[in-house]
Amino acid sequence: FDFNENLLRLKNYFKITKTAAFDLNIGFLKLSFTVPSGETNSLNIEFNNDSGVDAHTGGTGSGGHLTVNASESAIFSNTRIHLETRGENEIAGNSGDLSIEAKDILFDDGSGIDAHTTESGKGGDITLRASESATFSNSRIHLETWDDDERAGDSGMLLIDAKEIEVRDGTQIDAHTKGSGDGGSVTLIASEAVRISGTETRNPSKITASTDTDGKAGDIEIRADNIRLENGEITACTEGEGHAGTITLNARMIKASN
């Protein structure tokens, strides 16, 4: 690979193994994996074996953005991606955003994305786009805001957009607020199918938006030609004074079974 200004370019196939990690704590830094123009149009990117990516801010500056582009597959196996804003000031910087685009996106083997804010800064947005499939197996995507201050920041949003989306094997996708900030929205858009199925150690695959304080919970929206729930759950709830979010399912066919 070669590094030029703020762009890290990788050719043909790039693989991060063992304990490789990127720590993005420079507010303006954007780390991007892309195919250089005029060269190969095929790129696969794989993170595995306890790899990690960390983009956060601990002060008033904004956190770094992470962008991953692959013309073929983007695979995250036993990998953690962490976006965070935190600090001791009333005015804290916004968290960085995460964007992944590929033909196929796969998260499995305990992989996850954590995006949360603990101060006044806004949580990072997560956008995952796949021209074919986006698959989440035994993995987790967690968006959270928590702070008791009235200026607590709102959580970021999650958007998954693909031809087919599969959430399986106990995968947890949740947006939660523990403070006065509003929870983030969760949106899944598929031109064909969204499937939520399977369990892992008795935990069903689940999409949840919740609040246990006075912050409003986020909304869940799923749009697809057909939506299938097989031992899966979609939940919006409140255990505090904040309002629960709404669940919107828009599909030609919806099928639920145990």
PDB file of C-alpha atoms in Angstrom:
ATOM      1  CA  PHE A   1       0.000   0.000   0.000  1.00  0.00           C
ATOM      2  CA  ASP A   2       1.045   3.618  -0.249  1.00  0.00           C
ATOM      3  CA  PHE A   3       0.159   6.611   1.891  1.00  0.00           C
ATOM      4  CA  ASN A   4      -0.470   9.963   0.248  1.00  0.00           C
ATOM      5  CA  GLU A   5      -1.634  12.941   2.334  1.00  0.00           C
ATOM      6  CA  ASN A   6      -4.742  11.683   4.163  1.00  0.00           C
ATOM      7  CA  LEU A   7      -5.449   8.726   1.881  1.00  0.00           C
ATOM      8  CA  LEU A   8      -4.150   5.211   2.421  1.00  0.00           C
ATOM      9  CA  ARG A   9      -4.362   3.286  -0.858  1.00  0.00           C
ATOM     10  CA  LEU A  10      -4.265  -0.487  -1.140  1.00  0.00           C
ATOM     11  CA  LYS A  11      -3.835  -2.580  -4.252  1.00  0.00           C
ATOM     12  CA  ASN A  12      -5.443  -5.901  -5.182  1.00  0.00           C
ATOM     13  CA  TYR A  13      -5.923  -7.473  -1.749  1.00  0.00           C
ATOM     14  CA  PHE A  14      -5.314  -6.163   1.737  1.00  0.00           C
ATOM     15  CA  LYS A  15      -5.442  -8.212   4.891  1.00  0.00           C
ATOM     16  CA  ILE A  16      -5.017  -7.165   8.525  1.00  0.00           C
ATOM     17  CA  THR A  17      -4.318 -10.085  10.854  1.00  0.00           C
ATOM     18  CA  LYS A  18      -3.314 -10.834  14.429  1.00  0.00           C
ATOM     19  CA  THR A  19      -3.539  -7.701  16.586  1.00  0.00           C
ATOM     20  CA  ALA A  20      -3.185  -4.990  13.961  1.00  0.00           C
ATOM     21  CA  ALA A  21      -5.007  -1.784  14.846  1.00  0.00           C
ATOM     22  CA  PHE A  22      -5.423   1.808  13.705  1.00  0.00           C
ATOM     23  CA  ASP A  23      -5.857   4.495  16.359  1.00  0.00           C
ATOM     24  CA  LEU A  24      -7.491   7.572  14.797  1.00  0.00           C
ATOM     25  CA  ASN A  25      -7.361  10.305  17.416  1.00  0.00           C
ATOM     26  CA  ILE A  26      -6.524  13.222  15.115  1.00  0.00           C
ATOM     27  CA  GLY A  27      -9.701  15.232  14.672  1.00  0.00           C
ATOM     28  CA  PHE A  28      -9.454  15.919  10.952  1.00  0.00           C
ATOM     29  CA  LEU A  29      -7.930  12.642   9.824  1.00  0.00           C
ATOM     30  CA  LYS A  30      -9.851  10.544   7.340  1.00  0.00           C
ATOM     31  CA  LEU A  31      -8.520   7.033   6.819  1.00  0.00           C
ATOM     32  CA  SER A  32      -9.738   5.603   3.550  1.00  0.00           C
ATOM     33  CA  PHE A  33      -9.106   2.291   1.825  1.00  0.00           C
ATOM     34  CA  THR A  34      -9.824   2.639  -1.902  1.00  0.00           C
ATOM     35  CA  VAL A  35      -8.754   1.362  -5.312  1.00  0.00           C
ATOM     36  CA  PRO A  36      -6.474   3.885  -7.076  1.00  0.00           C
ATOM     37  CA  SER A  37      -7.994   5.129 -10.333  1.00  0.00           C
ATOM     38  CA  GLY A  38      -6.627   3.527 -13.487  1.00  0.00           C
ATOM     39  CA  GLU A  39      -5.483   0.398 -11.649  1.00  0.00           C
ATOM     40  CA  THR A  40      -7.180  -2.848 -10.690  1.00  0.00           C
ATOM     41  CA  ASN A  41     -10.935  -2.628 -10.272  1.00  0.00           C
ATOM     42  CA  SER A  42     -10.989  -5.528  -7.844  1.00  0.00           C
ATOM     43  CA  LEU A  43     -10.293  -4.989  -4.175  1.00  0.00           C
ATOM     44  CA  ASN A  44     -10.972  -7.216  -1.181  1.00  0.00           C
ATOM     45  CA  ILE A  45     -10.363  -6.027   2.359  1.00  0.00           C
ATOM     46  CA  GLU A  46     -10.269  -8.329   5.363  1.00  0.00           C
ATOM     47  CA  PHE A  47      -9.800  -7.594   9.063  1.00  0.00           C
ATOM     48  CA  ASN A  48      -9.472 -10.640  11.324  1.00  0.00           C
ATOM     49  CA  ASN A  49      -7.820 -12.316  14.325  1.00  0.00           C
ATOM     50  CA  ASP A  50      -8.662  -9.710  16.948  1.00  0.00           C
ATOM     51  CA  SER A  51      -7.930  -6.692  14.767  1.00  0.00           C
ATOM     52  CA  GLY A  52      -9.209  -3.316  15.876  1.00  0.00           C
ATOM     53  CA  VAL A  53      -9.911   0.181  14.598  1.00  0.00           C
ATOM     54  CA  ASP A  54     -10.343   3.058  17.061  1.00  0.00           C
ATOM     55  CA  ALA A  55     -11.530   6.558  16.086  1.00  0.00           C
ATOM     56  CA  HIS A  56     -12.268   8.858  18.999  1.00  0.00           C
ATOM     57  CA  THR A  57     -12.017  12.344  20.390  1.00  0.00           C
ATOM     58  CA  GLY A  58     -11.295  13.255  24.017  1.00  0.00           C
ATOM     59  CA  GLY A  59     -11.656  17.030  23.738  1.00  0.00           C
ATOM     60  CA  THR A  60     -13.400  19.717  21.716  1.00  0.00           C
ATOM     61  CA  GLY A  61     -12.068  18.545  18.354  1.00  0.00           C
ATOM     62  CA  SER A  62     -14.031  16.148  16.171  1.00  0.00           C
ATOM     63  CA  GLY A  63     -13.054  12.489  15.974  1.00  0.00           C
ATOM     64  CA  GLY A  64     -11.526  10.997  12.845  1.00  0.00           C
ATOM     65  CA  HIS A  65     -13.683   9.530  10.078  1.00  0.00           C
ATOM     66  CA  LEU A  66     -13.148   5.994   8.826  1.00  0.00           C
ATOM     67  CA  THR A  67     -14.044   5.144   5.236  1.00  0.00           C
ATOM     68  CA  VAL A  68     -13.610   1.674   3.738  1.00  0.00           C
ATOM     69  CA  ASN A  69     -14.309   1.157   0.021  1.00  0.00           C
ATOM     70  CA  ALA A  70     -13.924  -2.213  -1.707  1.00  0.00           C
ATOM     71  CA  SER A  71     -15.144  -3.144  -5.170  1.00  0.00           C
ATOM     72  CA  GLU A  72     -15.523  -6.763  -4.024  1.00  0.00           C
ATOM     73  CA  SER A  73     -15.703  -7.832  -0.366  1.00  0.00           C
ATOM     74  CA  ALA A  74     -15.175  -6.126   2.977  1.00  0.00           C
ATOM     75  CA  ILE A  75     -14.807  -8.817   5.666  1.00  0.00           C
ATOM     76  CA  PHE A  76     -14.619  -8.211   9.409  1.00  0.00           C
ATOM     77  CA  SER A  77     -13.974 -11.366  11.418  1.00  0.00           C
ATOM     78  CA  ASN A  78     -13.334 -11.159  15.182  1.00  0.00           C
ATOM     79  CA  THR A  79     -12.771  -7.418  14.728  1.00  0.00           C
ATOM     80  CA  ARG A  80     -13.868  -4.387  16.744  1.00  0.00           C
ATOM     81  CA  ILE A  81     -14.483  -0.903  15.341  1.00  0.00           C
ATOM     82  CA  HIS A  82     -14.831   1.792  17.987  1.00  0.00           C
ATOM     83  CA  LEU A  83     -16.129   5.353  17.467  1.00  0.00           C
ATOM     84  CA  GLU A  84     -16.385   7.590  20.523  1.00  0.00           C
ATOM     85  CA  THR A  85     -16.623  11.125  21.810  1.00  0.00           C
ATOM     86  CA  ARG A  86     -15.749  11.716  25.438  1.00  0.00           C
ATOM     87  CA  GLY A  87     -14.229  14.402  27.632  1.00  0.00           C
ATOM     88  CA  GLU A  88     -14.564  16.433  30.782  1.00  0.00           C
ATOM     89  CA  ASN A  89     -15.789  19.643  29.149  1.00  0.00           C
ATOM     90  CA  GLU A  90     -19.371  20.784  28.722  1.00  0.00           C
ATOM     91  CA  ILE A  91     -18.557  21.326  25.045  1.00  0.00           C
ATOM     92  CA  ALA A  92     -17.113  18.131  23.621  1.00  0.00           C
ATOM     93  CA  GLY A  93     -16.237  17.330  20.048  1.00  0.00           C
ATOM     94  CA  ASN A  94     -18.400  15.197  17.772  1.00  0.00           C
ATOM     95  CA  SER A  95     -17.460  11.595  17.175  1.00  0.00           C
ATOM     96  CA  GLY A  96     -16.177  10.536  13.786  1.00  0.00           C
ATOM     97  CA  ASP A  97     -18.341   8.673  11.277  1.00  0.00           C
ATOM     98  CA  LEU A  98     -17.903   5.218   9.770  1.00  0.00           C
ATOM     99  CA  SER A  99     -18.674   4.447   6.127  1.00  0.00           C
ATOM    100  CA  ILE A 100     -18.178   1.043   4.476  1.00  0.00           C
ATOM    101  CA  GLU A 101     -19.025   0.388   0.823  1.00  0.00           C
ATOM    102  CA  ALA A 102     -18.450  -2.876  -1.022  1.00  0.00           C
ATOM    103  CA  LYS A 103     -20.095  -5.480  -3.220  1.00  0.00           C
ATOM    104  CA  ASP A 104     -20.434  -7.752  -0.167  1.00  0.00           C
ATOM    105  CA  ILE A 105     -20.027  -6.849   3.509  1.00  0.00           C
ATOM    106  CA  LEU A 106     -19.561  -9.526   6.178  1.00  0.00           C
ATOM    107  CA  PHE A 107     -19.280  -9.198   9.960  1.00  0.00           C
ATOM    108  CA  ASP A 108     -18.860 -12.495  11.821  1.00  0.00           C
ATOM    109  CA  ASP A 109     -17.142 -14.376  14.656  1.00  0.00           C
ATOM    110  CA  GLY A 110     -17.866 -11.828  17.373  1.00  0.00           C
ATOM    111  CA  SER A 111     -17.089  -8.735  15.299  1.00  0.00           C
ATOM    112  CA  GLY A 112     -18.721  -5.482  16.229  1.00  0.00           C
ATOM    113  CA  ILE A 113     -19.085  -1.748  15.861  1.00  0.00           C
ATOM    114  CA  ASP A 114     -19.394   0.464  18.955  1.00  0.00           C
ATOM    115  CA  ALA A 115     -20.378   4.113  18.501  1.00  0.00           C
ATOM    116  CA  HIS A 116     -21.155   6.146  21.586  1.00  0.00           C
ATOM    117  CA  THR A 117     -20.979   9.555  23.171  1.00  0.00           C
ATOM    118  CA  THR A 118     -20.526  10.362  26.855  1.00  0.00           C
ATOM    119  CA  GLU A 119     -20.635  14.172  26.702  1.00  0.00           C
ATOM    120  CA  SER A 120     -22.241  16.955  24.644  1.00  0.00           C
ATOM    121  CA  GLY A 121     -20.716  15.808  21.349  1.00  0.00           C
ATOM    122  CA  LYS A 122     -22.864  14.002  18.800  1.00  0.00           C
ATOM    123  CA  GLY A 123     -22.262  10.284  18.342  1.00  0.00           C
ATOM    124  CA  GLY A 124     -20.850   9.028  15.067  1.00  0.00           C
ATOM    125  CA  ASP A 125     -23.048   7.896  12.168  1.00  0.00           C
ATOM    126  CA  ILE A 126     -22.575   4.418  10.683  1.00  0.00           C
ATOM    127  CA  THR A 127     -23.328   3.834   7.001  1.00  0.00           C
ATOM    128  CA  LEU A 128     -22.915   0.371   5.462  1.00  0.00           C
ATOM    129  CA  ARG A 129     -23.704   0.006   1.746  1.00  0.00           C
ATOM    130  CA  ALA A 130     -23.396  -3.208  -0.275  1.00  0.00           C
ATOM    131  CA  SER A 131     -24.411  -3.604  -3.906  1.00  0.00           C
ATOM    132  CA  GLU A 132     -25.129  -7.289  -3.208  1.00  0.00           C
ATOM    133  CA  SER A 133     -25.201  -8.643   0.362  1.00  0.00           C
ATOM    134  CA  ALA A 134     -24.669  -7.340   3.896  1.00  0.00           C
ATOM    135  CA  THR A 135     -24.388 -10.251   6.352  1.00  0.00           C
ATOM    136  CA  PHE A 136     -24.047 -10.082  10.134  1.00  0.00           C
ATOM    137  CA  SER A 137     -23.375 -13.405  11.878  1.00  0.00           C
ATOM    138  CA  ASN A 138     -22.728 -13.628  15.637  1.00  0.00           C
ATOM    139  CA  SER A 139     -21.815  -9.952  15.689  1.00  0.00           C
ATOM    140  CA  ARG A 140     -22.971  -6.684  17.251  1.00  0.00           C
ATOM    141  CA  ILE A 141     -23.580  -3.077  16.259  1.00  0.00           C
ATOM    142  CA  HIS A 142     -24.095  -0.832  19.281  1.00  0.00           C
ATOM    143  CA  LEU A 143     -24.997   2.872  19.277  1.00  0.00           C
ATOM    144  CA  GLU A 144     -25.299   4.606  22.625  1.00  0.00           C
ATOM    145  CA  THR A 145     -25.454   7.969  24.328  1.00  0.00           C
ATOM    146  CA  TRP A 146     -25.113   8.239  28.100  1.00  0.00           C
ATOM    147  CA  ASP A 147     -24.708  11.290  30.284  1.00  0.00           C
ATOM    148  CA  ASP A 148     -26.928  12.885  32.945  1.00  0.00           C
ATOM    149  CA  ASP A 149     -26.153  16.434  31.822  1.00  0.00           C
ATOM    150  CA  GLU A 150     -28.869  18.388  30.030  1.00  0.00           C
ATOM    151  CA  ARG A 151     -26.408  19.011  27.226  1.00  0.00           C
ATOM    152  CA  ALA A 152     -25.796  15.330  26.604  1.00  0.00           C
ATOM    153  CA  GLY A 153     -25.185  14.639  22.943  1.00  0.00           C
ATOM    154  CA  ASP A 154     -27.499  12.674  20.685  1.00  0.00           C
ATOM    155  CA  SER A 155     -26.472   9.259  19.462  1.00  0.00           C
ATOM    156  CA  GLY A 156     -25.510   8.742  15.833  1.00  0.00           C
ATOM    157  CA  MET A 157     -27.648   6.858  13.321  1.00  0.00           C
ATOM    158  CA  LEU A 158     -27.176   3.494  11.608  1.00  0.00           C
ATOM    159  CA  LEU A 159     -27.993   2.901   7.929  1.00  0.00           C
ATOM    160  CA  ILE A 160     -27.572  -0.482   6.225  1.00  0.00           C
ATOM    161  CA  ASP A 161     -28.377  -0.443   2.506  1.00  0.00           C
ATOM    162  CA  ALA A 162     -27.962  -3.552   0.333  1.00  0.00           C
ATOM    163  CA  LYS A 163     -29.651  -5.861  -2.128  1.00  0.00           C
ATOM    164  CA  GLU A 164     -30.008  -8.460   0.634  1.00  0.00           C
ATOM    165  CA  ILE A 165     -29.476  -7.995   4.375  1.00  0.00           C
ATOM    166  CA  GLU A 166     -29.122 -10.932   6.747  1.00  0.00           C
ATOM    167  CA  VAL A 167     -28.937 -10.652  10.538  1.00  0.00           C
ATOM    168  CA  ARG A 168     -28.341 -14.114  11.995  1.00  0.00           C
ATOM    169  CA  ASP A 169     -26.751 -16.355  14.632  1.00  0.00           C
ATOM    170  CA  GLY A 170     -27.534 -14.155  17.609  1.00  0.00           C
ATOM    171  CA  THR A 171     -26.413 -10.861  16.088  1.00  0.00           C
ATOM    172  CA  GLN A 172     -27.431  -7.814  18.163  1.00  0.00           C
ATOM    173  CA  ILE A 173     -28.115  -4.430  16.571  1.00  0.00           C
ATOM    174  CA  ASP A 174     -29.089  -1.927  19.249  1.00  0.00           C
ATOM    175  CA  ALA A 175     -29.452   1.821  19.736  1.00  0.00           C
ATOM    176  CA  HIS A 176     -29.693   2.873  23.370  1.00  0.00           C
ATOM    177  CA  THR A 177     -29.767   6.047  25.446  1.00  0.00           C
ATOM    178  CA  LYS A 178     -28.932   6.252  29.155  1.00  0.00           C
ATOM    179  CA  GLY A 179     -29.105  10.035  29.476  1.00  0.00           C
ATOM    180  CA  SER A 180     -30.864  13.138  28.211  1.00  0.00           C
ATOM    181  CA  GLY A 181     -29.545  12.725  24.653  1.00  0.00           C
ATOM    182  CA  ASP A 182     -31.791  11.136  22.038  1.00  0.00           C
ATOM    183  CA  GLY A 183     -31.063   7.623  20.854  1.00  0.00           C
ATOM    184  CA  GLY A 184     -30.007   6.964  17.276  1.00  0.00           C
ATOM    185  CA  SER A 185     -32.219   5.647  14.505  1.00  0.00           C
ATOM    186  CA  VAL A 186     -31.698   2.236  12.881  1.00  0.00           C
ATOM    187  CA  THR A 187     -32.615   1.947   9.198  1.00  0.00           C
ATOM    188  CA  LEU A 188     -32.313  -1.154   7.008  1.00  0.00           C
ATOM    189  CA  ILE A 189     -33.062  -0.832   3.288  1.00  0.00           C
ATOM    190  CA  ALA A 190     -32.942  -3.824   0.932  1.00  0.00           C
ATOM    191  CA  SER A 191     -34.095  -3.951  -2.670  1.00  0.00           C
ATOM    192  CA  GLU A 192     -34.868  -7.661  -2.158  1.00  0.00           C
ATOM    193  CA  ALA A 193     -34.898  -9.254   1.315  1.00  0.00           C
ATOM    194  CA  VAL A 194     -34.166  -8.598   4.985  1.00  0.00           C
ATOM    195  CA  ARG A 195     -33.832 -11.760   7.090  1.00  0.00           C
ATOM    196  CA  ILE A 196     -33.466 -11.783  10.875  1.00  0.00           C
ATOM    197  CA  SER A 197     -32.912 -15.307  12.138  1.00  0.00           C
ATOM    198  CA  GLY A 198     -31.055 -17.751  14.332  1.00  0.00           C
ATOM    199  CA  THR A 199     -29.711 -17.794  17.854  1.00  0.00           C
ATOM    200  CA  GLU A 200     -26.361 -17.924  19.622  1.00  0.00           C
ATOM    201  CA  THR A 201     -26.262 -19.419  23.138  1.00  0.00           C
ATOM    202  CA  ARG A 202     -30.052 -19.013  23.295  1.00  0.00           C
ATOM    203  CA  ASN A 203     -29.940 -15.318  22.393  1.00  0.00           C
ATOM    204  CA  PRO A 204     -32.036 -14.566  19.306  1.00  0.00           C
ATOM    205  CA  SER A 205     -30.876 -12.211  16.607  1.00  0.00           C
ATOM    206  CA  LYS A 206     -32.359  -8.869  17.545  1.00  0.00           C
ATOM    207  CA  ILE A 207     -32.757  -5.239  16.486  1.00  0.00           C
ATOM    208  CA  THR A 208     -33.517  -2.957  19.450  1.00  0.00           C
ATOM    209  CA  ALA A 209     -34.069   0.745  20.150  1.00  0.00           C
ATOM    210  CA  SER A 210     -34.441   1.585  23.838  1.00  0.00           C
ATOM    211  CA  THR A 211     -34.141   4.189  26.586  1.00  0.00           C
ATOM    212  CA  ASP A 212     -34.003   3.836  30.357  1.00  0.00           C
ATOM    213  CA  THR A 213     -33.900   7.554  31.230  1.00  0.00           C
ATOM    214  CA  ASP A 214     -35.506  10.762  29.901  1.00  0.00           C
ATOM    215  CA  GLY A 215     -33.882  10.700  26.469  1.00  0.00           C
ATOM    216  CA  LYS A 216     -36.079   9.667  23.547  1.00  0.00           C
ATOM    217  CA  ALA A 217     -35.332   6.244  22.102  1.00  0.00           C
ATOM    218  CA  GLY A 218     -34.452   5.985  18.435  1.00  0.00           C
ATOM    219  CA  ASP A 219     -36.723   4.683  15.685  1.00  0.00           C
ATOM    220  CA  ILE A 220     -36.378   1.454  13.710  1.00  0.00           C
ATOM    221  CA  GLU A 221     -37.299   1.359  10.026  1.00  0.00           C
ATOM    222  CA  ILE A 222     -36.964  -1.621   7.687  1.00  0.00           C
ATOM    223  CA  ARG A 223     -37.821  -1.324   3.987  1.00  0.00           C
ATOM    224  CA  ALA A 224     -37.557  -4.292   1.642  1.00  0.00           C
ATOM    225  CA  ASP A 225     -39.450  -6.344  -0.897  1.00  0.00           C
ATOM    226  CA  ASN A 226     -39.825  -9.037   1.767  1.00  0.00           C
ATOM    227  CA  ILE A 227     -39.003  -9.190   5.465  1.00  0.00           C
ATOM    228  CA  ARG A 228     -38.546 -12.503   7.281  1.00  0.00           C
ATOM    229  CA  LEU A 229     -38.225 -13.054  11.030  1.00  0.00           C
ATOM    230  CA  GLU A 230     -37.256 -16.593  12.025  1.00  0.00           C
ATOM    231  CA  ASN A 231     -36.448 -16.749  15.731  1.00  0.00           C
ATOM    232  CA  GLY A 232     -35.589 -13.073  15.472  1.00  0.00           C
ATOM    233  CA  GLU A 233     -36.835  -9.973  17.293  1.00  0.00           C
ATOM    234  CA  ILE A 234     -37.451  -6.294  16.560  1.00  0.00           C
ATOM    235  CA  THR A 235     -38.035  -4.261  19.733  1.00  0.00           C
ATOM    236  CA  ALA A 236     -38.638  -0.610  20.686  1.00  0.00           C
ATOM    237  CA  CYS A 237     -39.036   0.039  24.402  1.00  0.00           C
ATOM    238  CA  THR A 238     -38.672   2.500  27.272  1.00  0.00           C
ATOM    239  CA  GLU A 239     -37.897   1.840  30.934  1.00  0.00           C
ATOM    240  CA  GLY A 240     -37.723   5.513  31.917  1.00  0.00           C
ATOM    241  CA  GLU A 241     -39.431   8.843  31.263  1.00  0.00           C
ATOM    242  CA  GLY A 242     -38.231   9.088  27.670  1.00  0.00           C
ATOM    243  CA  HIS A 243     -40.549   8.121  24.840  1.00  0.00           C
ATOM    244  CA  ALA A 244     -40.064   4.817  23.071  1.00  0.00           C
ATOM    245  CA  GLY A 245     -39.200   4.916  19.406  1.00  0.00           C
ATOM    246  CA  THR A 246     -41.386   3.701  16.564  1.00  0.00           C
ATOM    247  CA  ILE A 247     -41.019   0.560  14.446  1.00  0.00           C
ATOM    248  CA  THR A 248     -41.844   0.856  10.749  1.00  0.00           C
ATOM    249  CA  LEU A 249     -41.875  -2.196   8.467  1.00  0.00           C
ATOM    250  CA  ASN A 250     -42.499  -1.483   4.796  1.00  0.00           C
ATOM    251  CA  ALA A 251     -42.537  -4.545   2.553  1.00  0.00           C
ATOM    252  CA  ARG A 252     -44.585  -6.417  -0.027  1.00  0.00           C
ATOM    253  CA  MET A 253     -44.407  -9.505   2.171  1.00  0.00           C
ATOM    254  CA  ILE A 254     -43.695  -9.901   5.902  1.00  0.00           C
ATOM    255  CA  LYS A 255     -43.312 -13.363   7.434  1.00  0.00           C
ATOM    256  CA  ALA A 256     -42.613 -14.157  11.090  1.00  0.00           C
ATOM    257  CA  SER A 257     -42.079 -17.621  12.568  1.00  0.00           C
ATOM    258  CA  ASN A 258     -40.458 -19.346  15.562  1.00  0.00           C
TER     259      ASN A 258
END
